[in-house]
């Protein structure tokens, strides 16, 4: 399903946060939204979901998600927020099962298939051993993977992941991004992630959108967006940028 954002403006607290943002994420492709802290990346994902008021056009497969009931929207788009609040007293398995809610009839209970999907996702994310653990007993990275598990259990066509790798060790970063990419290739998922690791962004995404000051400063394939000059201008960082073995840019921080 293609995600289209056209001329999006968002104001929060009376202040413009996003201005004239346009982007198209073709069905089955992966776009990473990058940019410095506070530039509006999370706000952009929330606007796509219709969770914050916006002006302009946002459509997923031609439909306005904000106009759908939450249950209908949750069958199309799964969203893993950057800092979710997790309910206390719930186990990892039951929390993952919440991802199946859009498919469970009102007043009904989950079925064997819902439990099988939840168990499969937990297994793929290395979380099977934690299935019975209460959420409040998890480490930061485990919590983050559980939030992703819930989103994947929704089995939607579109995934919006807000900083899915931030608290993860390098092995789990690769595991999560590879899993998302496998799902994208196997099921044609459309993926939009925000991500601070620019090398990882360039390794996995088809296109990058660099937001700066709430506007699109650059967009397109990674090699064109991740330049030394752009990273210096928009992040205030000194990096060396070299093509990796696959031609995608690899950034190395340099001390001034
Ligand atoms: N509810 C709100 N009311 C007022 N301002 C808000 C609100 N939510 C976010 N903002 C502001 O909007 C701007 C964009 O926030 P957003 O969370 O989208 O940034 P971000 O690019 O995701 O940053 P980060 O890299 O730190 O995650 C920030 O300046 C933030 O302080
Ligand atoms: Mg954010």
JSON list of C-alpha atoms in Angstrom, two decimals, residues 34-226:
[
{"chain": "A", "resi": 34, "resn": "UNK", "atom": "CA", "xyz": [16.10, 11.08, 9.47]},
{"chain": "A", "resi": 35, "resn": "UNK", "atom": "CA", "xyz": [16.89, 14.43, 11.03]},
{"chain": "A", "resi": 36, "resn": "UNK", "atom": "CA", "xyz": [18.06, 16.08, 14.23]},
{"chain": "A", "resi": 37, "resn": "UNK", "atom": "CA", "xyz": [16.21, 15.88, 17.56]},
{"chain": "A", "resi": 38, "resn": "UNK", "atom": "CA", "xyz": [12.99, 17.85, 17.69]},
{"chain": "A", "resi": 39, "resn": "UNK", "atom": "CA", "xyz": [12.68, 18.30, 13.94]},
{"chain": "A", "resi": 40, "resn": "UNK", "atom": "CA", "xyz": [9.30, 16.58, 13.65]},
{"chain": "A", "resi": 41, "resn": "UNK", "atom": "CA", "xyz": [10.04, 12.95, 12.71]},
{"chain": "A", "resi": 42, "resn": "UNK", "atom": "CA", "xyz": [7.75, 11.42, 15.33]},
{"chain": "A", "resi": 43, "resn": "UNK", "atom": "CA", "xyz": [5.15, 14.08, 14.58]},
{"chain": "A", "resi": 44, "resn": "UNK", "atom": "CA", "xyz": [5.23, 13.06, 10.92]},
{"chain": "A", "resi": 45, "resn": "UNK", "atom": "CA", "xyz": [4.44, 9.44, 11.77]},
{"chain": "A", "resi": 46, "resn": "UNK", "atom": "CA", "xyz": [1.68, 10.53, 14.14]},
{"chain": "A", "resi": 47, "resn": "UNK", "atom": "CA", "xyz": [0.22, 12.77, 11.45]},
{"chain": "A", "resi": 48, "resn": "UNK", "atom": "CA", "xyz": [0.18, 9.86, 8.96]},
{"chain": "A", "resi": 49, "resn": "UNK", "atom": "CA", "xyz": [-1.85, 7.90, 11.51]},
{"chain": "A", "resi": 50, "resn": "UNK", "atom": "CA", "xyz": [-4.21, 10.82, 12.03]},
{"chain": "A", "resi": 51, "resn": "UNK", "atom": "CA", "xyz": [-3.18, 11.08, 15.71]},
{"chain": "A", "resi": 52, "resn": "UNK", "atom": "CA", "xyz": [-2.35, 14.78, 15.46]},
{"chain": "A", "resi": 53, "resn": "UNK", "atom": "CA", "xyz": [-4.35, 17.39, 13.57]},
{"chain": "A", "resi": 54, "resn": "UNK", "atom": "CA", "xyz": [-2.77, 18.43, 10.29]},
{"chain": "A", "resi": 55, "resn": "UNK", "atom": "CA", "xyz": [-3.45, 20.37, 7.12]},
{"chain": "A", "resi": 56, "resn": "UNK", "atom": "CA", "xyz": [-2.65, 18.81, 3.78]},
{"chain": "A", "resi": 57, "resn": "UNK", "atom": "CA", "xyz": [-3.17, 15.34, 2.41]},
{"chain": "A", "resi": 58, "resn": "UNK", "atom": "CA", "xyz": [-2.19, 12.03, 3.98]},
{"chain": "A", "resi": 59, "resn": "UNK", "atom": "CA", "xyz": [-3.39, 8.85, 2.35]},
{"chain": "A", "resi": 60, "resn": "UNK", "atom": "CA", "xyz": [-2.60, 5.16, 2.65]},
{"chain": "A", "resi": 61, "resn": "UNK", "atom": "CA", "xyz": [-3.65, 3.20, -0.42]},
{"chain": "A", "resi": 62, "resn": "UNK", "atom": "CA", "xyz": [-5.74, 6.25, -1.28]},
{"chain": "A", "resi": 63, "resn": "UNK", "atom": "CA", "xyz": [-7.62, 6.33, 2.05]},
{"chain": "A", "resi": 64, "resn": "UNK", "atom": "CA", "xyz": [-7.46, 8.95, 4.81]},
{"chain": "A", "resi": 65, "resn": "UNK", "atom": "CA", "xyz": [-6.49, 6.98, 7.91]},
{"chain": "A", "resi": 66, "resn": "UNK", "atom": "CA", "xyz": [-7.71, 9.69, 10.28]},
{"chain": "A", "resi": 67, "resn": "UNK", "atom": "CA", "xyz": [-11.24, 9.09, 9.00]},
{"chain": "A", "resi": 68, "resn": "UNK", "atom": "CA", "xyz": [-11.19, 5.39, 9.87]},
{"chain": "A", "resi": 69, "resn": "UNK", "atom": "CA", "xyz": [-12.23, 3.85, 13.17]},
{"chain": "A", "resi": 70, "resn": "UNK", "atom": "CA", "xyz": [-9.16, 2.83, 15.23]},
{"chain": "A", "resi": 71, "resn": "UNK", "atom": "CA", "xyz": [-9.98, -0.83, 14.73]},
{"chain": "A", "resi": 72, "resn": "UNK", "atom": "CA", "xyz": [-10.15, -0.47, 10.94]},
{"chain": "A", "resi": 73, "resn": "UNK", "atom": "CA", "xyz": [-6.98, 1.62, 10.89]},
{"chain": "A", "resi": 74, "resn": "UNK", "atom": "CA", "xyz": [-5.18, -1.02, 12.99]},
{"chain": "A", "resi": 75, "resn": "UNK", "atom": "CA", "xyz": [-5.78, -3.64, 10.31]},
{"chain": "A", "resi": 76, "resn": "UNK", "atom": "CA", "xyz": [-3.98, -1.46, 7.76]},
{"chain": "A", "resi": 77, "resn": "UNK", "atom": "CA", "xyz": [-1.19, 0.24, 9.67]},
{"chain": "A", "resi": 78, "resn": "UNK", "atom": "CA", "xyz": [0.81, -0.89, 12.69]},
{"chain": "A", "resi": 79, "resn": "UNK", "atom": "CA", "xyz": [2.66, 1.74, 14.66]},
{"chain": "A", "resi": 80, "resn": "UNK", "atom": "CA", "xyz": [5.42, 1.27, 17.20]},
{"chain": "A", "resi": 81, "resn": "UNK", "atom": "CA", "xyz": [5.81, 4.57, 19.08]},
{"chain": "A", "resi": 82, "resn": "UNK", "atom": "CA", "xyz": [9.17, 5.95, 20.23]},
{"chain": "A", "resi": 83, "resn": "UNK", "atom": "CA", "xyz": [8.34, 6.00, 23.94]},
{"chain": "A", "resi": 84, "resn": "UNK", "atom": "CA", "xyz": [5.25, 3.92, 24.61]},
{"chain": "A", "resi": 85, "resn": "UNK", "atom": "CA", "xyz": [3.81, 3.61, 28.08]},
{"chain": "A", "resi": 86, "resn": "UNK", "atom": "CA", "xyz": [3.38, -0.08, 28.79]},
{"chain": "A", "resi": 87, "resn": "UNK", "atom": "CA", "xyz": [0.53, -1.34, 30.96]},
{"chain": "A", "resi": 88, "resn": "UNK", "atom": "CA", "xyz": [1.71, -2.65, 34.32]},
{"chain": "A", "resi": 89, "resn": "UNK", "atom": "CA", "xyz": [0.98, -6.22, 35.37]},
{"chain": "A", "resi": 90, "resn": "UNK", "atom": "CA", "xyz": [0.66, -7.60, 31.85]},
{"chain": "A", "resi": 91, "resn": "UNK", "atom": "CA", "xyz": [2.88, -10.37, 30.51]},
{"chain": "A", "resi": 92, "resn": "UNK", "atom": "CA", "xyz": [4.93, -10.08, 27.34]},
{"chain": "A", "resi": 93, "resn": "UNK", "atom": "CA", "xyz": [2.70, -12.67, 25.66]},
{"chain": "A", "resi": 94, "resn": "UNK", "atom": "CA", "xyz": [-0.56, -10.94, 26.57]},
{"chain": "A", "resi": 95, "resn": "UNK", "atom": "CA", "xyz": [0.84, -7.58, 25.48]},
{"chain": "A", "resi": 96, "resn": "UNK", "atom": "CA", "xyz": [1.86, -9.06, 22.11]},
{"chain": "A", "resi": 97, "resn": "UNK", "atom": "CA", "xyz": [-1.64, -10.51, 21.79]},
{"chain": "A", "resi": 98, "resn": "UNK", "atom": "CA", "xyz": [-3.00, -6.96, 21.96]},
{"chain": "A", "resi": 99, "resn": "UNK", "atom": "CA", "xyz": [-1.69, -6.67, 18.41]},
{"chain": "A", "resi": 100, "resn": "UNK", "atom": "CA", "xyz": [-4.41, -9.15, 17.44]},
{"chain": "A", "resi": 101, "resn": "UNK", "atom": "CA", "xyz": [-7.22, -6.98, 18.90]},
{"chain": "A", "resi": 102, "resn": "UNK", "atom": "CA", "xyz": [-8.34, -5.61, 15.50]},
{"chain": "A", "resi": 103, "resn": "UNK", "atom": "CA", "xyz": [-9.18, -9.19, 14.47]},
{"chain": "A", "resi": 104, "resn": "UNK", "atom": "CA", "xyz": [-10.90, -10.34, 17.66]},
{"chain": "A", "resi": 105, "resn": "UNK", "atom": "CA", "xyz": [-14.68, -9.79, 17.72]},
{"chain": "A", "resi": 106, "resn": "UNK", "atom": "CA", "xyz": [-16.07, -7.40, 20.33]},
{"chain": "A", "resi": 107, "resn": "UNK", "atom": "CA", "xyz": [-16.61, -9.29, 23.58]},
{"chain": "A", "resi": 108, "resn": "UNK", "atom": "CA", "xyz": [-14.82, -12.24, 21.99]},
{"chain": "A", "resi": 109, "resn": "UNK", "atom": "CA", "xyz": [-11.59, -13.93, 22.95]},
{"chain": "A", "resi": 110, "resn": "UNK", "atom": "CA", "xyz": [-8.47, -14.56, 20.95]},
{"chain": "A", "resi": 111, "resn": "UNK", "atom": "CA", "xyz": [-8.36, -17.81, 19.02]},
{"chain": "A", "resi": 112, "resn": "UNK", "atom": "CA", "xyz": [-5.66, -20.41, 18.45]},
{"chain": "A", "resi": 113, "resn": "UNK", "atom": "CA", "xyz": [-4.46, -18.55, 15.35]},
{"chain": "A", "resi": 114, "resn": "UNK", "atom": "CA", "xyz": [-4.02, -15.29, 17.29]},
{"chain": "A", "resi": 115, "resn": "UNK", "atom": "CA", "xyz": [-1.96, -17.10, 19.92]},
{"chain": "A", "resi": 116, "resn": "UNK", "atom": "CA", "xyz": [0.10, -18.79, 17.22]},
{"chain": "A", "resi": 117, "resn": "UNK", "atom": "CA", "xyz": [0.86, -15.46, 15.51]},
{"chain": "A", "resi": 118, "resn": "UNK", "atom": "CA", "xyz": [1.91, -13.90, 18.82]},
{"chain": "A", "resi": 119, "resn": "UNK", "atom": "CA", "xyz": [4.14, -16.88, 19.66]},
{"chain": "A", "resi": 120, "resn": "UNK", "atom": "CA", "xyz": [5.71, -16.81, 16.19]},
{"chain": "A", "resi": 121, "resn": "UNK", "atom": "CA", "xyz": [6.54, -13.11, 16.39]},
{"chain": "A", "resi": 122, "resn": "UNK", "atom": "CA", "xyz": [8.03, -13.48, 19.87]},
{"chain": "A", "resi": 123, "resn": "UNK", "atom": "CA", "xyz": [10.16, -16.35, 18.60]},
{"chain": "A", "resi": 124, "resn": "UNK", "atom": "CA", "xyz": [11.43, -14.34, 15.64]},
{"chain": "A", "resi": 125, "resn": "UNK", "atom": "CA", "xyz": [12.40, -11.46, 17.93]},
{"chain": "A", "resi": 126, "resn": "UNK", "atom": "CA", "xyz": [14.26, -13.68, 20.38]},
{"chain": "A", "resi": 127, "resn": "UNK", "atom": "CA", "xyz": [11.62, -13.03, 23.04]},
{"chain": "A", "resi": 128, "resn": "UNK", "atom": "CA", "xyz": [10.07, -16.49, 23.46]},
{"chain": "A", "resi": 129, "resn": "UNK", "atom": "CA", "xyz": [11.91, -16.98, 26.75]},
{"chain": "A", "resi": 130, "resn": "UNK", "atom": "CA", "xyz": [10.33, -13.80, 28.11]},
{"chain": "A", "resi": 131, "resn": "UNK", "atom": "CA", "xyz": [6.73, -14.61, 27.13]},
{"chain": "A", "resi": 132, "resn": "UNK", "atom": "CA", "xyz": [5.56, -15.09, 30.73]},
{"chain": "A", "resi": 133, "resn": "UNK", "atom": "CA", "xyz": [7.51, -12.15, 32.16]},
{"chain": "A", "resi": 134, "resn": "UNK", "atom": "CA", "xyz": [5.62, -9.04, 33.39]},
{"chain": "A", "resi": 135, "resn": "UNK", "atom": "CA", "xyz": [6.39, -5.99, 31.23]},
{"chain": "A", "resi": 136, "resn": "UNK", "atom": "CA", "xyz": [7.77, -4.03, 34.19]},
{"chain": "A", "resi": 137, "resn": "UNK", "atom": "CA", "xyz": [10.56, -6.60, 34.60]},
{"chain": "A", "resi": 138, "resn": "UNK", "atom": "CA", "xyz": [12.06, -5.99, 31.17]},
{"chain": "A", "resi": 139, "resn": "UNK", "atom": "CA", "xyz": [15.21, -4.11, 30.21]},
{"chain": "A", "resi": 140, "resn": "UNK", "atom": "CA", "xyz": [14.94, -1.07, 27.93]},
{"chain": "A", "resi": 141, "resn": "UNK", "atom": "CA", "xyz": [15.89, -2.99, 24.81]},
{"chain": "A", "resi": 142, "resn": "UNK", "atom": "CA", "xyz": [13.57, -5.89, 25.69]},
{"chain": "A", "resi": 143, "resn": "UNK", "atom": "CA", "xyz": [10.69, -3.43, 26.12]},
{"chain": "A", "resi": 144, "resn": "UNK", "atom": "CA", "xyz": [11.45, -1.92, 22.75]},
{"chain": "A", "resi": 145, "resn": "UNK", "atom": "CA", "xyz": [11.42, -5.32, 21.05]},
{"chain": "A", "resi": 146, "resn": "UNK", "atom": "CA", "xyz": [8.15, -6.24, 22.76]},
{"chain": "A", "resi": 147, "resn": "UNK", "atom": "CA", "xyz": [6.53, -3.07, 21.39]},
{"chain": "A", "resi": 148, "resn": "UNK", "atom": "CA", "xyz": [7.72, -4.10, 17.95]},
{"chain": "A", "resi": 149, "resn": "UNK", "atom": "CA", "xyz": [6.35, -7.62, 18.54]},
{"chain": "A", "resi": 150, "resn": "UNK", "atom": "CA", "xyz": [2.92, -6.20, 19.24]},
{"chain": "A", "resi": 151, "resn": "UNK", "atom": "CA", "xyz": [3.08, -4.14, 16.03]},
{"chain": "A", "resi": 152, "resn": "UNK", "atom": "CA", "xyz": [4.20, -7.13, 13.93]},
{"chain": "A", "resi": 153, "resn": "UNK", "atom": "CA", "xyz": [1.45, -9.30, 15.44]},
{"chain": "A", "resi": 154, "resn": "UNK", "atom": "CA", "xyz": [-1.02, -6.91, 13.78]},
{"chain": "A", "resi": 155, "resn": "UNK", "atom": "CA", "xyz": [0.04, -8.31, 10.37]},
{"chain": "A", "resi": 156, "resn": "UNK", "atom": "CA", "xyz": [-0.68, -5.07, 8.54]},
{"chain": "A", "resi": 157, "resn": "UNK", "atom": "CA", "xyz": [0.42, -3.92, 5.09]},
{"chain": "A", "resi": 158, "resn": "UNK", "atom": "CA", "xyz": [2.05, -0.77, 6.43]},
{"chain": "A", "resi": 159, "resn": "UNK", "atom": "CA", "xyz": [4.51, -0.51, 9.32]},
{"chain": "A", "resi": 160, "resn": "UNK", "atom": "CA", "xyz": [5.36, 2.81, 10.95]},
{"chain": "A", "resi": 161, "resn": "UNK", "atom": "CA", "xyz": [8.27, 2.35, 13.35]},
{"chain": "A", "resi": 162, "resn": "UNK", "atom": "CA", "xyz": [9.49, 5.29, 15.42]},
{"chain": "A", "resi": 163, "resn": "UNK", "atom": "CA", "xyz": [13.15, 4.74, 16.35]},
{"chain": "A", "resi": 164, "resn": "UNK", "atom": "CA", "xyz": [12.80, 0.94, 16.53]},
{"chain": "A", "resi": 165, "resn": "UNK", "atom": "CA", "xyz": [16.48, 0.33, 17.24]},
{"chain": "A", "resi": 166, "resn": "UNK", "atom": "CA", "xyz": [17.44, 3.11, 19.63]},
{"chain": "A", "resi": 167, "resn": "UNK", "atom": "CA", "xyz": [17.86, 1.03, 22.81]},
{"chain": "A", "resi": 168, "resn": "UNK", "atom": "CA", "xyz": [19.02, -2.13, 21.08]},
{"chain": "A", "resi": 169, "resn": "UNK", "atom": "CA", "xyz": [22.49, -3.66, 21.07]},
{"chain": "A", "resi": 170, "resn": "UNK", "atom": "CA", "xyz": [24.11, -3.97, 17.64]},
{"chain": "A", "resi": 171, "resn": "UNK", "atom": "CA", "xyz": [23.05, -7.62, 17.26]},
{"chain": "A", "resi": 172, "resn": "UNK", "atom": "CA", "xyz": [19.42, -6.94, 18.04]},
{"chain": "A", "resi": 173, "resn": "UNK", "atom": "CA", "xyz": [19.47, -3.84, 15.80]},
{"chain": "A", "resi": 174, "resn": "UNK", "atom": "CA", "xyz": [20.46, -6.04, 12.89]},
{"chain": "A", "resi": 175, "resn": "UNK", "atom": "CA", "xyz": [18.00, -8.74, 13.89]},
{"chain": "A", "resi": 176, "resn": "UNK", "atom": "CA", "xyz": [15.07, -6.32, 14.03]},
{"chain": "A", "resi": 177, "resn": "UNK", "atom": "CA", "xyz": [15.91, -4.55, 10.78]},
{"chain": "A", "resi": 178, "resn": "UNK", "atom": "CA", "xyz": [16.56, -7.83, 8.95]},
{"chain": "A", "resi": 179, "resn": "UNK", "atom": "CA", "xyz": [13.24, -9.22, 10.18]},
{"chain": "A", "resi": 180, "resn": "UNK", "atom": "CA", "xyz": [11.38, -6.13, 8.99]},
{"chain": "A", "resi": 181, "resn": "UNK", "atom": "CA", "xyz": [13.14, -6.38, 5.64]},
{"chain": "A", "resi": 182, "resn": "UNK", "atom": "CA", "xyz": [12.27, -10.09, 5.31]},
{"chain": "A", "resi": 183, "resn": "UNK", "atom": "CA", "xyz": [8.62, -9.28, 5.97]},
{"chain": "A", "resi": 184, "resn": "UNK", "atom": "CA", "xyz": [8.78, -6.46, 3.46]},
{"chain": "A", "resi": 185, "resn": "UNK", "atom": "CA", "xyz": [10.19, -8.74, 0.78]},
{"chain": "A", "resi": 186, "resn": "UNK", "atom": "CA", "xyz": [7.93, -11.71, 1.58]},
{"chain": "A", "resi": 187, "resn": "UNK", "atom": "CA", "xyz": [4.65, -9.88, 2.13]},
{"chain": "A", "resi": 188, "resn": "UNK", "atom": "CA", "xyz": [5.19, -6.59, 0.31]},
{"chain": "A", "resi": 189, "resn": "UNK", "atom": "CA", "xyz": [5.02, -4.50, 3.47]},
{"chain": "A", "resi": 190, "resn": "UNK", "atom": "CA", "xyz": [5.47, -0.76, 3.15]},
{"chain": "A", "resi": 191, "resn": "UNK", "atom": "CA", "xyz": [7.82, 0.46, 5.86]},
{"chain": "A", "resi": 192, "resn": "UNK", "atom": "CA", "xyz": [8.44, 3.92, 7.27]},
{"chain": "A", "resi": 193, "resn": "UNK", "atom": "CA", "xyz": [10.92, 4.19, 10.09]},
{"chain": "A", "resi": 194, "resn": "UNK", "atom": "CA", "xyz": [12.53, 7.06, 11.85]},
{"chain": "A", "resi": 195, "resn": "UNK", "atom": "CA", "xyz": [16.07, 6.14, 12.81]},
{"chain": "A", "resi": 196, "resn": "UNK", "atom": "CA", "xyz": [19.02, 8.01, 14.25]},
{"chain": "A", "resi": 197, "resn": "UNK", "atom": "CA", "xyz": [21.74, 5.63, 13.06]},
{"chain": "A", "resi": 198, "resn": "UNK", "atom": "CA", "xyz": [22.40, 7.09, 9.63]},
{"chain": "A", "resi": 199, "resn": "UNK", "atom": "CA", "xyz": [24.54, 4.20, 8.38]},
{"chain": "A", "resi": 200, "resn": "UNK", "atom": "CA", "xyz": [21.81, 1.71, 9.30]},
{"chain": "A", "resi": 201, "resn": "UNK", "atom": "CA", "xyz": [19.23, 4.00, 7.69]},
{"chain": "A", "resi": 202, "resn": "UNK", "atom": "CA", "xyz": [21.24, 3.95, 4.48]},
{"chain": "A", "resi": 203, "resn": "UNK", "atom": "CA", "xyz": [21.75, 0.18, 4.61]},
{"chain": "A", "resi": 204, "resn": "UNK", "atom": "CA", "xyz": [18.09, -0.75, 4.86]},
{"chain": "A", "resi": 205, "resn": "UNK", "atom": "CA", "xyz": [15.99, 2.04, 3.34]},
{"chain": "A", "resi": 206, "resn": "UNK", "atom": "CA", "xyz": [15.26, 2.48, -0.35]},
{"chain": "A", "resi": 207, "resn": "UNK", "atom": "CA", "xyz": [14.82, 6.19, 0.23]},
{"chain": "A", "resi": 208, "resn": "UNK", "atom": "CA", "xyz": [15.73, 8.63, 2.95]},
{"chain": "A", "resi": 209, "resn": "UNK", "atom": "CA", "xyz": [13.82, 11.76, 3.87]},
{"chain": "A", "resi": 210, "resn": "UNK", "atom": "CA", "xyz": [15.94, 14.28, 5.75]},
{"chain": "A", "resi": 211, "resn": "UNK", "atom": "CA", "xyz": [13.78, 16.56, 7.86]},
{"chain": "A", "resi": 212, "resn": "UNK", "atom": "CA", "xyz": [15.33, 19.71, 9.21]},
{"chain": "A", "resi": 213, "resn": "UNK", "atom": "CA", "xyz": [13.47, 22.52, 10.90]},
{"chain": "A", "resi": 214, "resn": "UNK", "atom": "CA", "xyz": [10.20, 20.76, 10.11]},
{"chain": "A", "resi": 215, "resn": "UNK", "atom": "CA", "xyz": [10.81, 20.79, 6.36]},
{"chain": "A", "resi": 216, "resn": "UNK", "atom": "CA", "xyz": [12.14, 18.24, 3.88]},
{"chain": "A", "resi": 217, "resn": "UNK", "atom": "CA", "xyz": [15.76, 19.26, 3.34]},
{"chain": "A", "resi": 218, "resn": "UNK", "atom": "CA", "xyz": [16.66, 16.32, 1.07]},
{"chain": "A", "resi": 219, "resn": "UNK", "atom": "CA", "xyz": [15.05, 13.11, -0.12]},
{"chain": "A", "resi": 220, "resn": "UNK", "atom": "CA", "xyz": [15.94, 10.18, -2.33]},
{"chain": "A", "resi": 221, "resn": "UNK", "atom": "CA", "xyz": [18.29, 7.18, -2.38]},
{"chain": "A", "resi": 222, "resn": "UNK", "atom": "CA", "xyz": [20.76, 7.09, 0.56]},
{"chain": "A", "resi": 223, "resn": "UNK", "atom": "CA", "xyz": [23.91, 8.00, -1.38]},
{"chain": "A", "resi": 224, "resn": "UNK", "atom": "CA", "xyz": [22.42, 11.30, -2.48]},
{"chain": "A", "resi": 225, "resn": "UNK", "atom": "CA", "xyz": [21.11, 12.30, 0.95]},
{"chain": "A", "resi": 226, "resn": "UNK", "atom": "CA", "xyz": [23.88, 11.15, 3.29]}
]
